[in-house]
PDB file of C-alpha atoms and ligand atoms in Angstrom:
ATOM      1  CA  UNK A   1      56.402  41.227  24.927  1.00  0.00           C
ATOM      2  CA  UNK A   2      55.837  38.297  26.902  1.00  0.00           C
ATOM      3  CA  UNK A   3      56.558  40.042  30.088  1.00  0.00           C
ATOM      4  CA  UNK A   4      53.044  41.716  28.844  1.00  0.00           C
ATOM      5  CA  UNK A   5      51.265  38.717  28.159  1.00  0.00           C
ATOM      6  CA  UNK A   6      51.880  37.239  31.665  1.00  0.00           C
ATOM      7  CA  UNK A   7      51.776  40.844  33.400  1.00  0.00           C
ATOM      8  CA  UNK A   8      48.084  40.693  31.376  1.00  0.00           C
ATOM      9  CA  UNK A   9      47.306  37.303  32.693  1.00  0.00           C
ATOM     10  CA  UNK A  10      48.429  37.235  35.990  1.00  0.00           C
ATOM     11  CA  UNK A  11      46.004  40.936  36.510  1.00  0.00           C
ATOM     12  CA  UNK A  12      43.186  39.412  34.577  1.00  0.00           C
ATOM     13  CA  UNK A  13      43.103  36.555  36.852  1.00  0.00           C
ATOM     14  CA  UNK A  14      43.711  38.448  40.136  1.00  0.00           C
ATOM     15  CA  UNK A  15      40.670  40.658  38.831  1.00  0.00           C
ATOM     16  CA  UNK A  16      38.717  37.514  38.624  1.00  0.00           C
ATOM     17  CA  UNK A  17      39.199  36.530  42.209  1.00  0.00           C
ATOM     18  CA  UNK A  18      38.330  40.558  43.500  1.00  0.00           C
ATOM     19  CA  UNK A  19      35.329  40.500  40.827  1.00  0.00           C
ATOM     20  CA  UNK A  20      34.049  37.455  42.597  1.00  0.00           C
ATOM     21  CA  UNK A  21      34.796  38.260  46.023  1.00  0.00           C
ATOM     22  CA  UNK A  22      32.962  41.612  45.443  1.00  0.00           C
ATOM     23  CA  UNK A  23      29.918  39.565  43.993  1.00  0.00           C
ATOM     24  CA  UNK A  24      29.955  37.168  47.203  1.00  0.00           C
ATOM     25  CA  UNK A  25      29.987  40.081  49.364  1.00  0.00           C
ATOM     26  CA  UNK A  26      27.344  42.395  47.588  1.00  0.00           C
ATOM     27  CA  UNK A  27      29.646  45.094  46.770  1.00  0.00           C
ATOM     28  CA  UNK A  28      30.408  47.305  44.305  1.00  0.00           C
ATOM     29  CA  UNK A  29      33.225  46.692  42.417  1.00  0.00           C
ATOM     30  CA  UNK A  30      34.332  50.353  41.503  1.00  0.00           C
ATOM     31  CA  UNK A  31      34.603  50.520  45.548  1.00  0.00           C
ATOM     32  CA  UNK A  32      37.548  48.567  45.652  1.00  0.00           C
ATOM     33  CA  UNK A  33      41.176  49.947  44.121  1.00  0.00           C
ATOM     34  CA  UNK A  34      43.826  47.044  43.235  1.00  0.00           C
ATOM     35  CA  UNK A  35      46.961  48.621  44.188  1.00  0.00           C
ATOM     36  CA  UNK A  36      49.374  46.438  42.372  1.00  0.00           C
ATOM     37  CA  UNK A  37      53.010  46.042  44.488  1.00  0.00           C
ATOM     38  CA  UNK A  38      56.029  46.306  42.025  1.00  0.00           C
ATOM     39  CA  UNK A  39      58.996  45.881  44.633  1.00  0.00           C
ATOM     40  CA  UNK A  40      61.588  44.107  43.835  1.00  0.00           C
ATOM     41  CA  UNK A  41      60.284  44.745  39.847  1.00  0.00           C
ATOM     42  CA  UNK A  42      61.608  47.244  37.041  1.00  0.00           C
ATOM     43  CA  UNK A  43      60.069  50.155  36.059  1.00  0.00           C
ATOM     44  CA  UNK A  44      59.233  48.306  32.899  1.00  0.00           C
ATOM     45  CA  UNK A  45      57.353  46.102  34.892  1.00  0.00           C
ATOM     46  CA  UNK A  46      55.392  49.482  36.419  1.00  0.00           C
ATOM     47  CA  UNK A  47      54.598  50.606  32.694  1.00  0.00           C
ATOM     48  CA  UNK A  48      53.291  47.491  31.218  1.00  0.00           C
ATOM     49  CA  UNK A  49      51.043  47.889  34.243  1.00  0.00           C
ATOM     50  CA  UNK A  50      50.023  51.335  33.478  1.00  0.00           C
ATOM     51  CA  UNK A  51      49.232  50.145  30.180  1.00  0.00           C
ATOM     52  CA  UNK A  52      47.379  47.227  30.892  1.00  0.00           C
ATOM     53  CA  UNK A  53      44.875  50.331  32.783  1.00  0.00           C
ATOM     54  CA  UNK A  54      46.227  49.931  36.302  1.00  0.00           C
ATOM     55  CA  UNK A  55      45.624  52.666  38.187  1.00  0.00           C
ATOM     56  CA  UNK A  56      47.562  52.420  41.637  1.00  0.00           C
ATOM     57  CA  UNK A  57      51.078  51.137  42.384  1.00  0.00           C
ATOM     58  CA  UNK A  58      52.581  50.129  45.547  1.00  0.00           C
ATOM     59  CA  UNK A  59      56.185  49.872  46.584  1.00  0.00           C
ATOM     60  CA  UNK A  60      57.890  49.370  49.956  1.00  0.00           C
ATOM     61  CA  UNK A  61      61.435  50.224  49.842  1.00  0.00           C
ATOM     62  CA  UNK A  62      62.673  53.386  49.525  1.00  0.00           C
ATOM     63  CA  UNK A  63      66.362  52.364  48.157  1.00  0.00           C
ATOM     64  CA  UNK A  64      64.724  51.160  44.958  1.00  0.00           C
ATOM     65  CA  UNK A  65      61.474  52.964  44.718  1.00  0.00           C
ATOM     66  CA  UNK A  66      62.584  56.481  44.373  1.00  0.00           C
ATOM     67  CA  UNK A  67      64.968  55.790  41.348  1.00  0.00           C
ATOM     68  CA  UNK A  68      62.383  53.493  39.702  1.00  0.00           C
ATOM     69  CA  UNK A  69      58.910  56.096  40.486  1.00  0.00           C
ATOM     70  CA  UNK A  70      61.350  59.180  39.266  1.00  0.00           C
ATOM     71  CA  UNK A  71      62.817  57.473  35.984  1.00  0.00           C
ATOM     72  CA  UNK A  72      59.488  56.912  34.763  1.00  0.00           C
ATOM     73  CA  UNK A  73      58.087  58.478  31.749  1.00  0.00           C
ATOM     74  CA  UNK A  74      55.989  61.752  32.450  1.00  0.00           C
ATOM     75  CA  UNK A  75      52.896  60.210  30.331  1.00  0.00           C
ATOM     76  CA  UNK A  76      53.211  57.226  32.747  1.00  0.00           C
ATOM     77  CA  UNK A  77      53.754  59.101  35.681  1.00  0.00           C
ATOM     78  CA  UNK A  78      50.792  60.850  35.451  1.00  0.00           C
ATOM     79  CA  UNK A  79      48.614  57.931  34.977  1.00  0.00           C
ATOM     80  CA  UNK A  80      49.352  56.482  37.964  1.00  0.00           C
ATOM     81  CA  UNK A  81      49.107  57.041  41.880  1.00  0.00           C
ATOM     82  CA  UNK A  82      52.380  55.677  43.911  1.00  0.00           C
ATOM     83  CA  UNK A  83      51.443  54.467  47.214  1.00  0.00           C
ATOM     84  CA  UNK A  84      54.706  53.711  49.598  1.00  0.00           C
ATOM     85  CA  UNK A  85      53.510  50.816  51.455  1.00  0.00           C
ATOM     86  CA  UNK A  86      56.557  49.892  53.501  1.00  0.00           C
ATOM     87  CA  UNK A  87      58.219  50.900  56.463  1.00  0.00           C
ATOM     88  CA  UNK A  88      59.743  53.869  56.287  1.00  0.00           C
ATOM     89  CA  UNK A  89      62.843  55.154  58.364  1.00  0.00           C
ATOM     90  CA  UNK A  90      62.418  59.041  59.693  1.00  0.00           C
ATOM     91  CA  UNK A  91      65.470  60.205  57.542  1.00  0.00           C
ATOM     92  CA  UNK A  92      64.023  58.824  54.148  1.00  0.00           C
ATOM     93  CA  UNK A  93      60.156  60.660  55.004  1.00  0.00           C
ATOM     94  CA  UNK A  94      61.500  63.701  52.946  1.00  0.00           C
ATOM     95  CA  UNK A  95      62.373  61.559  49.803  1.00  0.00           C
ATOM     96  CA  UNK A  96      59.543  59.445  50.037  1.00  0.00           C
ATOM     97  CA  UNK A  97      57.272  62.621  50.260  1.00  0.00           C
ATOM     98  CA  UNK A  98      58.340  63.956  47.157  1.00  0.00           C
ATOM     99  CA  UNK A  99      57.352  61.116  44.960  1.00  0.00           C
ATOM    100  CA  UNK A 100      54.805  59.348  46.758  1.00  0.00           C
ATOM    101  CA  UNK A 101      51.080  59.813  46.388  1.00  0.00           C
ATOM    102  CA  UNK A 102      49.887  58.079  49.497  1.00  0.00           C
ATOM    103  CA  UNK A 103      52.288  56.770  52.004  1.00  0.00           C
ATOM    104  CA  UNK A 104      50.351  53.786  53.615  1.00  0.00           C
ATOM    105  CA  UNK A 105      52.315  52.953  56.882  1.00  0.00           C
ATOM    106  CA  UNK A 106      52.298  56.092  59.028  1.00  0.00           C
ATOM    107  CA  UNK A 107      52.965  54.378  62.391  1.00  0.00           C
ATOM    108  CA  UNK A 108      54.538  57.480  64.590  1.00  0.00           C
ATOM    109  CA  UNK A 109      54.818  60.600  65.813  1.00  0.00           C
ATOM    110  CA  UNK A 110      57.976  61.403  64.230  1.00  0.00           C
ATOM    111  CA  UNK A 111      57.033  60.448  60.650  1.00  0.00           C
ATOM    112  CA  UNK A 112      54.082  62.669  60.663  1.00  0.00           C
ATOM    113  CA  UNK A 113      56.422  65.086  60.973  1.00  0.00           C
ATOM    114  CA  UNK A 114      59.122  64.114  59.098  1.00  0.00           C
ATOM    115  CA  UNK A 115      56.661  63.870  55.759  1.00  0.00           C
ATOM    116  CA  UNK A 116      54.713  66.925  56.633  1.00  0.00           C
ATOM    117  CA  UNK A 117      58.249  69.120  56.275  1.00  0.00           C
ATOM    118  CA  UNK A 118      59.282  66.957  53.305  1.00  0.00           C
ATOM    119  CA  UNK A 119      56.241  67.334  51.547  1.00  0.00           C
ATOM    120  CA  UNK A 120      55.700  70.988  51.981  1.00  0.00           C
ATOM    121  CA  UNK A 121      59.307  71.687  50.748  1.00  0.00           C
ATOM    122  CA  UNK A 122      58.640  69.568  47.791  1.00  0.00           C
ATOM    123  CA  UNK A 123      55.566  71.717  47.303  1.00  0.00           C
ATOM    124  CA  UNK A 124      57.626  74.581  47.339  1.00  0.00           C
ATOM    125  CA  UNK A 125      60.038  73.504  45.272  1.00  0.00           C
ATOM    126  CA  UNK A 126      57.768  72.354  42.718  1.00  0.00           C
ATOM    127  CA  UNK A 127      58.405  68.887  42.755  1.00  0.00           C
ATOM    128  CA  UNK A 128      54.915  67.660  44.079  1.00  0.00           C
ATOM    129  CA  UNK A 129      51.607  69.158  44.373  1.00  0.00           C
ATOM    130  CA  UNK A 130      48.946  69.302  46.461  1.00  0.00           C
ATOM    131  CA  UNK A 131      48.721  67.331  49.678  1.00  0.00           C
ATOM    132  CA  UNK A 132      50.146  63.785  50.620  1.00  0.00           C
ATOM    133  CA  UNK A 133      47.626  60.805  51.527  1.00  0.00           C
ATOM    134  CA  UNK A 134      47.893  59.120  55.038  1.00  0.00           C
ATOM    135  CA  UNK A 135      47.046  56.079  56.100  1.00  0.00           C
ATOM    136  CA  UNK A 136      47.745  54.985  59.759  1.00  0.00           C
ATOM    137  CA  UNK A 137      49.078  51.584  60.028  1.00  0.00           C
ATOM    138  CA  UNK A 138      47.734  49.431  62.794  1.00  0.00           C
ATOM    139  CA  UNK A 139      49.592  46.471  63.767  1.00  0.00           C
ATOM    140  CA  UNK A 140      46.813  43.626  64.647  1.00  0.00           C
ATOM    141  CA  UNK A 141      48.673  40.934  65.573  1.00  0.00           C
ATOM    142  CA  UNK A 142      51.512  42.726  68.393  1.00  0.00           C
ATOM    143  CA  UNK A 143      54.403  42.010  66.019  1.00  0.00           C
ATOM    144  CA  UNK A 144      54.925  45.704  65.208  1.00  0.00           C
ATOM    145  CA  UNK A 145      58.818  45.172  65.590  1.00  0.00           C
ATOM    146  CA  UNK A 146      58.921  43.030  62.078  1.00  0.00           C
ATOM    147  CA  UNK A 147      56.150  44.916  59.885  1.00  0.00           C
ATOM    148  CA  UNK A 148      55.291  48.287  61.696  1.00  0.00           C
ATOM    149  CA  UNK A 149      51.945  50.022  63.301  1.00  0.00           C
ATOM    150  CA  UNK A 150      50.790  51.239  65.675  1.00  0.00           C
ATOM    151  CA  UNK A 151      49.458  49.809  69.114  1.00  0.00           C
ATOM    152  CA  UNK A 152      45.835  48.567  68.480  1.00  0.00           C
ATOM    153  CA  UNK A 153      44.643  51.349  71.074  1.00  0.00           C
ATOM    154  CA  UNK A 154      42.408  54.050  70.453  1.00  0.00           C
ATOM    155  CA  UNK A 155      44.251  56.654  72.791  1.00  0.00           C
ATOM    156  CA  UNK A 156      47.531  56.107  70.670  1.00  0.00           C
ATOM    157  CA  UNK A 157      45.868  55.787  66.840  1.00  0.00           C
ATOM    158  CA  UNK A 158      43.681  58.916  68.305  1.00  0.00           C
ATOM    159  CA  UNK A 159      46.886  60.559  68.707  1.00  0.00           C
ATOM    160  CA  UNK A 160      48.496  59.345  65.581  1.00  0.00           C
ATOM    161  CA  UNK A 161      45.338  60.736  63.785  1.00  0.00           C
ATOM    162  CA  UNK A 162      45.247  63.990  65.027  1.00  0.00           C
ATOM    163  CA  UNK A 163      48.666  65.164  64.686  1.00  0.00           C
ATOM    164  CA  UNK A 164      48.189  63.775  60.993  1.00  0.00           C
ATOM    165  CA  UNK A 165      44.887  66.035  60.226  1.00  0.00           C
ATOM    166  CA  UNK A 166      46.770  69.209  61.724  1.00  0.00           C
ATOM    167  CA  UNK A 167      50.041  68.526  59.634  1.00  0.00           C
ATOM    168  CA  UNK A 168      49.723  71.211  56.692  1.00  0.00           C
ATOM    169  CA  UNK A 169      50.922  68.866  53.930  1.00  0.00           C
ATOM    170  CA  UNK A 170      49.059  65.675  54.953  1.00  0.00           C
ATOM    171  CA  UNK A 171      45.314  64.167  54.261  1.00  0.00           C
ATOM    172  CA  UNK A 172      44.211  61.500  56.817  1.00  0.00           C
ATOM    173  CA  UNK A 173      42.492  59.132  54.660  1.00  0.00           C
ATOM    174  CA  UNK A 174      42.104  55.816  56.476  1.00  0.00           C
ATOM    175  CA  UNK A 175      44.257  52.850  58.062  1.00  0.00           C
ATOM    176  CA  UNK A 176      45.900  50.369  56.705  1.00  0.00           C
ATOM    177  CA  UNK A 177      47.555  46.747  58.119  1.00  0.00           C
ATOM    178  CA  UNK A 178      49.025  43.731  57.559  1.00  0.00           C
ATOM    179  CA  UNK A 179      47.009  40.355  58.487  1.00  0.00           C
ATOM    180  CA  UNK A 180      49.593  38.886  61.867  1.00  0.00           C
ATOM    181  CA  UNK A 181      51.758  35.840  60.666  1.00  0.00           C
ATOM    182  CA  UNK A 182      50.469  32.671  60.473  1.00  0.00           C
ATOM    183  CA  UNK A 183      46.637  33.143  61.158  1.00  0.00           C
ATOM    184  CA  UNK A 184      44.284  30.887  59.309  1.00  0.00           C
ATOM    185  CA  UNK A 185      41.461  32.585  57.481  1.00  0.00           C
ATOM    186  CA  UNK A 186      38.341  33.159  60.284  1.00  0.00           C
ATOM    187  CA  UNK A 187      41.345  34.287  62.355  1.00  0.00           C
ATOM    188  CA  UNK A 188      42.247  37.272  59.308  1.00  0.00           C
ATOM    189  CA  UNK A 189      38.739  37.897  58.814  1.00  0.00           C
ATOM    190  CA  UNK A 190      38.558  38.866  62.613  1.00  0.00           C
ATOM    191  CA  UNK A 191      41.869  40.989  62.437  1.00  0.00           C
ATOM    192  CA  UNK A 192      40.324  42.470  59.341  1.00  0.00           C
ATOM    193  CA  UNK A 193      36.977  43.366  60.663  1.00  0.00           C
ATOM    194  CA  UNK A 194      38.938  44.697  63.961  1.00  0.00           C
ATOM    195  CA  UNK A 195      40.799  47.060  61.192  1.00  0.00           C
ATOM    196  CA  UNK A 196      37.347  48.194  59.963  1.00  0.00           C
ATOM    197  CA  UNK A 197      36.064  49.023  63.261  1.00  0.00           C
ATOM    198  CA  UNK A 198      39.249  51.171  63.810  1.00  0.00           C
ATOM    199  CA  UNK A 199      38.642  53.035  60.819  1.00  0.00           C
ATOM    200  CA  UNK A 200      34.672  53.604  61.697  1.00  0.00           C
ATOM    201  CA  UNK A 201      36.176  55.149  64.520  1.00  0.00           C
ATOM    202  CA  UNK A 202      38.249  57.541  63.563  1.00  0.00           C
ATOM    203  CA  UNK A 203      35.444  58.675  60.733  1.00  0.00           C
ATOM    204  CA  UNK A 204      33.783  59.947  63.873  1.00  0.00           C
ATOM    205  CA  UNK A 205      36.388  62.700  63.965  1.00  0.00           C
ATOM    206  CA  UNK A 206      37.989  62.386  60.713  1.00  0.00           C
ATOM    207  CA  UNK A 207      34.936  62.270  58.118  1.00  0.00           C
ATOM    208  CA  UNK A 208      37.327  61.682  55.086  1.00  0.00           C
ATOM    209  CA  UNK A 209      39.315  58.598  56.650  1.00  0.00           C
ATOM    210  CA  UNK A 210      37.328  56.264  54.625  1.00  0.00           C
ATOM    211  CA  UNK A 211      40.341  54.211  53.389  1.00  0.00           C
ATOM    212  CA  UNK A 212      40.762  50.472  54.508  1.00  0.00           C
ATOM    213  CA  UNK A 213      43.446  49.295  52.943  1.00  0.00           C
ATOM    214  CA  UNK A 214      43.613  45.359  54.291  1.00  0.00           C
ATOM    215  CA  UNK A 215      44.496  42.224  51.795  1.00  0.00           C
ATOM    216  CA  UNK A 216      47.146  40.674  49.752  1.00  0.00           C
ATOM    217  CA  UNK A 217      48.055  38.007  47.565  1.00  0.00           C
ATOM    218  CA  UNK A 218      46.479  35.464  49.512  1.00  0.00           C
ATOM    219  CA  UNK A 219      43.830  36.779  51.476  1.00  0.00           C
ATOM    220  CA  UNK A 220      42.444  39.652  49.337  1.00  0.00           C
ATOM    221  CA  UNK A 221      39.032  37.845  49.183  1.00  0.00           C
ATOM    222  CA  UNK A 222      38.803  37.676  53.262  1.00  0.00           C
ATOM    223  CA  UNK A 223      39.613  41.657  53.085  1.00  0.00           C
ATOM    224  CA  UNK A 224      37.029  42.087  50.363  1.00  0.00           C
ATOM    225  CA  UNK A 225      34.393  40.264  52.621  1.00  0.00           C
ATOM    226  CA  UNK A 226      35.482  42.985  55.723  1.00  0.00           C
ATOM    227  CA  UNK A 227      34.720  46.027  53.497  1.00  0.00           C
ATOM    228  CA  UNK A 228      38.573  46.687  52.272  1.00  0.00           C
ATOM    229  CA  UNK A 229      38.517  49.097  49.992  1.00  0.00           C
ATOM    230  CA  UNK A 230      42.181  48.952  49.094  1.00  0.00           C
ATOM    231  CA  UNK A 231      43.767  45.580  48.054  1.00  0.00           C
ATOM    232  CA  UNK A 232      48.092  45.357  47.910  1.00  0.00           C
ATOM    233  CA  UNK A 233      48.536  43.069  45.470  1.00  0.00           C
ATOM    234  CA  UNK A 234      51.890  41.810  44.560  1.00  0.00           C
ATOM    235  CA  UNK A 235      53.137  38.197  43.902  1.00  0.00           C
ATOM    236  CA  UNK A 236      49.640  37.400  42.395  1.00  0.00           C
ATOM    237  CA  UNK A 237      50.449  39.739  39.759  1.00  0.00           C
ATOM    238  CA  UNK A 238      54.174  40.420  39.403  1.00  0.00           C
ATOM    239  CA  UNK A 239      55.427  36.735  40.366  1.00  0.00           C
ATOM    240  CA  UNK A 240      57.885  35.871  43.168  1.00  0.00           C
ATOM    241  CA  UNK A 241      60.528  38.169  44.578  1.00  0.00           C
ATOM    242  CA  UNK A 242      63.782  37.068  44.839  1.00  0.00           C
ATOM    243  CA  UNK A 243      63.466  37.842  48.882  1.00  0.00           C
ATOM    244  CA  UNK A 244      60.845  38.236  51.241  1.00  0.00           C
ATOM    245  CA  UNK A 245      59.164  40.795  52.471  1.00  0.00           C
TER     246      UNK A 245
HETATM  247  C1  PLP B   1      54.962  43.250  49.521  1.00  0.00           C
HETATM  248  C2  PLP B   1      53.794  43.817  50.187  1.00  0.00           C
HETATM  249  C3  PLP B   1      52.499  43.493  49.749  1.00  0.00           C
HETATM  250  C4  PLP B   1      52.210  42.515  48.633  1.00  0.00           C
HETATM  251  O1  PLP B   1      52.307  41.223  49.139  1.00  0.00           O
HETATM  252  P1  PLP B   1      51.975  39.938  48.251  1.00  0.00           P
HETATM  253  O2  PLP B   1      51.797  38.869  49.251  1.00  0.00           O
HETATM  254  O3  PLP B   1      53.138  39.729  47.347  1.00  0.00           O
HETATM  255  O4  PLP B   1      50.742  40.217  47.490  1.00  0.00           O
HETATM  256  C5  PLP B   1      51.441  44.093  50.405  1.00  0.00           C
HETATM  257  N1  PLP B   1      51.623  44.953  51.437  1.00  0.00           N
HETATM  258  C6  PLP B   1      52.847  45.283  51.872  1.00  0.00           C
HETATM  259  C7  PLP B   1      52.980  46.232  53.000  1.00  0.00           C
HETATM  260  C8  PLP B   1      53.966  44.728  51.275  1.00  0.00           C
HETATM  261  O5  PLP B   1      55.188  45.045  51.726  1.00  0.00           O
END
């Protein structure tokens, strides 16, 4: 019970800041989804969340997240779309594929494939339906080695993007990144708005990749102001980890 109250706190006030960062940038809030990052939380955590109405959840490691996402109630289950936010090793793409909704940090060649033949046996199986979201993760700030992406380089996010919208299994819906360590705000804003360019891009070719998912706990109101329309959203709601990222 108090868990709720402060799980209900913590999202009213984190829909405060997105309410008025969507009224300072003239948009419309209904364009933005609040995908709220449970790792390192229980799965009690995840349905308190549901309950409290939120729609999206986000996790990034596969060790925990697969346990937690399949041990939830069916009711909840259904209520909710699981994005996998983290970076994912080739040999856990089949696992991830089978309870994930979107997978948020397709970065290679290899993965594409990997969760293309893990989702279509799941689909066979019965264990998922219909087709996996895919965003392609960008890394901005040339530190790909820590956090992921892809080169910032339309011949290799061209390629990315194309192998995704020919996998069977997959949707290409947009890009995704991570703001680069240790850049002050106007510096985030212009890694965001980079992001958004990258994703105008590939609409040229890919019509439905209309996803920008950009923003965290502390800069979701800079990726509001570059036309995010996906905001990860942990420690602002959940509290602190016991580790970092
Ligand atoms: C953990 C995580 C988040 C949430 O970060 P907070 O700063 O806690 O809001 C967002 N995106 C990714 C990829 C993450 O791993």
């Amino acid at each position: 019970m108090a868990r709720e109250v402060e799980l209900r706190e913590r999202l009213r006030a984190v829909e405060d800041r997105i309410g008025r960062a969507c009224s300072e940038a003239g948009r419309d809030r209904a364009d933005v989804t609040l995908v709220a990052v449970t790792k390192f939380f229980p799965a009690s955590d995840v349905e308190i969340l549901a309950g409290l109405g939120a729609t999206d959840i986000g996790e990034s490691r596969d060790q925990e997240a697969g346990a937690k996402i399949e041990g939830l109630p069916q009711a909840v289950r259904d209520r909710i779309r699981v994005h996998f936010v983290g970076q994912l090793q080739t040999n856990k793409a089949r696992r991830v594929a089978r309870y994930a909704d979107v997978v948020q940090s397709v970065d290679r060649l290899r993965l594409v494939r990997a969760l293309d033949a893990g989702r279509a046996a799941a689909q066979q199986e019965g264990a998922a339906s219909g087709l996996l979201d895919v965003l392609l993760q960008v890394d901005l700030g040339r530190d790909s080695a820590v956090r992921g992406g892809v080169a910032d380089e339309p011949a290799a996010i061209d390629e990315l993007a194309d192998a995704v919208a020919a996998a069977a299994a997959l949707r290409l819906r947009g890009v995704m990144a991570i703001a680069p360590l240790g850049l002050d705000q106007a510096a985030v804003r212009r890694a965001f708005d980079r992001l958004r360019a990258l994703g105008e891009g590939l609409r040229h070719t890919h019509p439905c990749a209309d996803w920008v998912s950009a923003g965290m706990s502390g800069d979701l109101e800079t990726a509001v102001a570059a036309g995010a329309t996906h905001l990860r959203v942990g420690t602002a709601i959940l509290g602190s980890r016991p580790s970092p990222r």
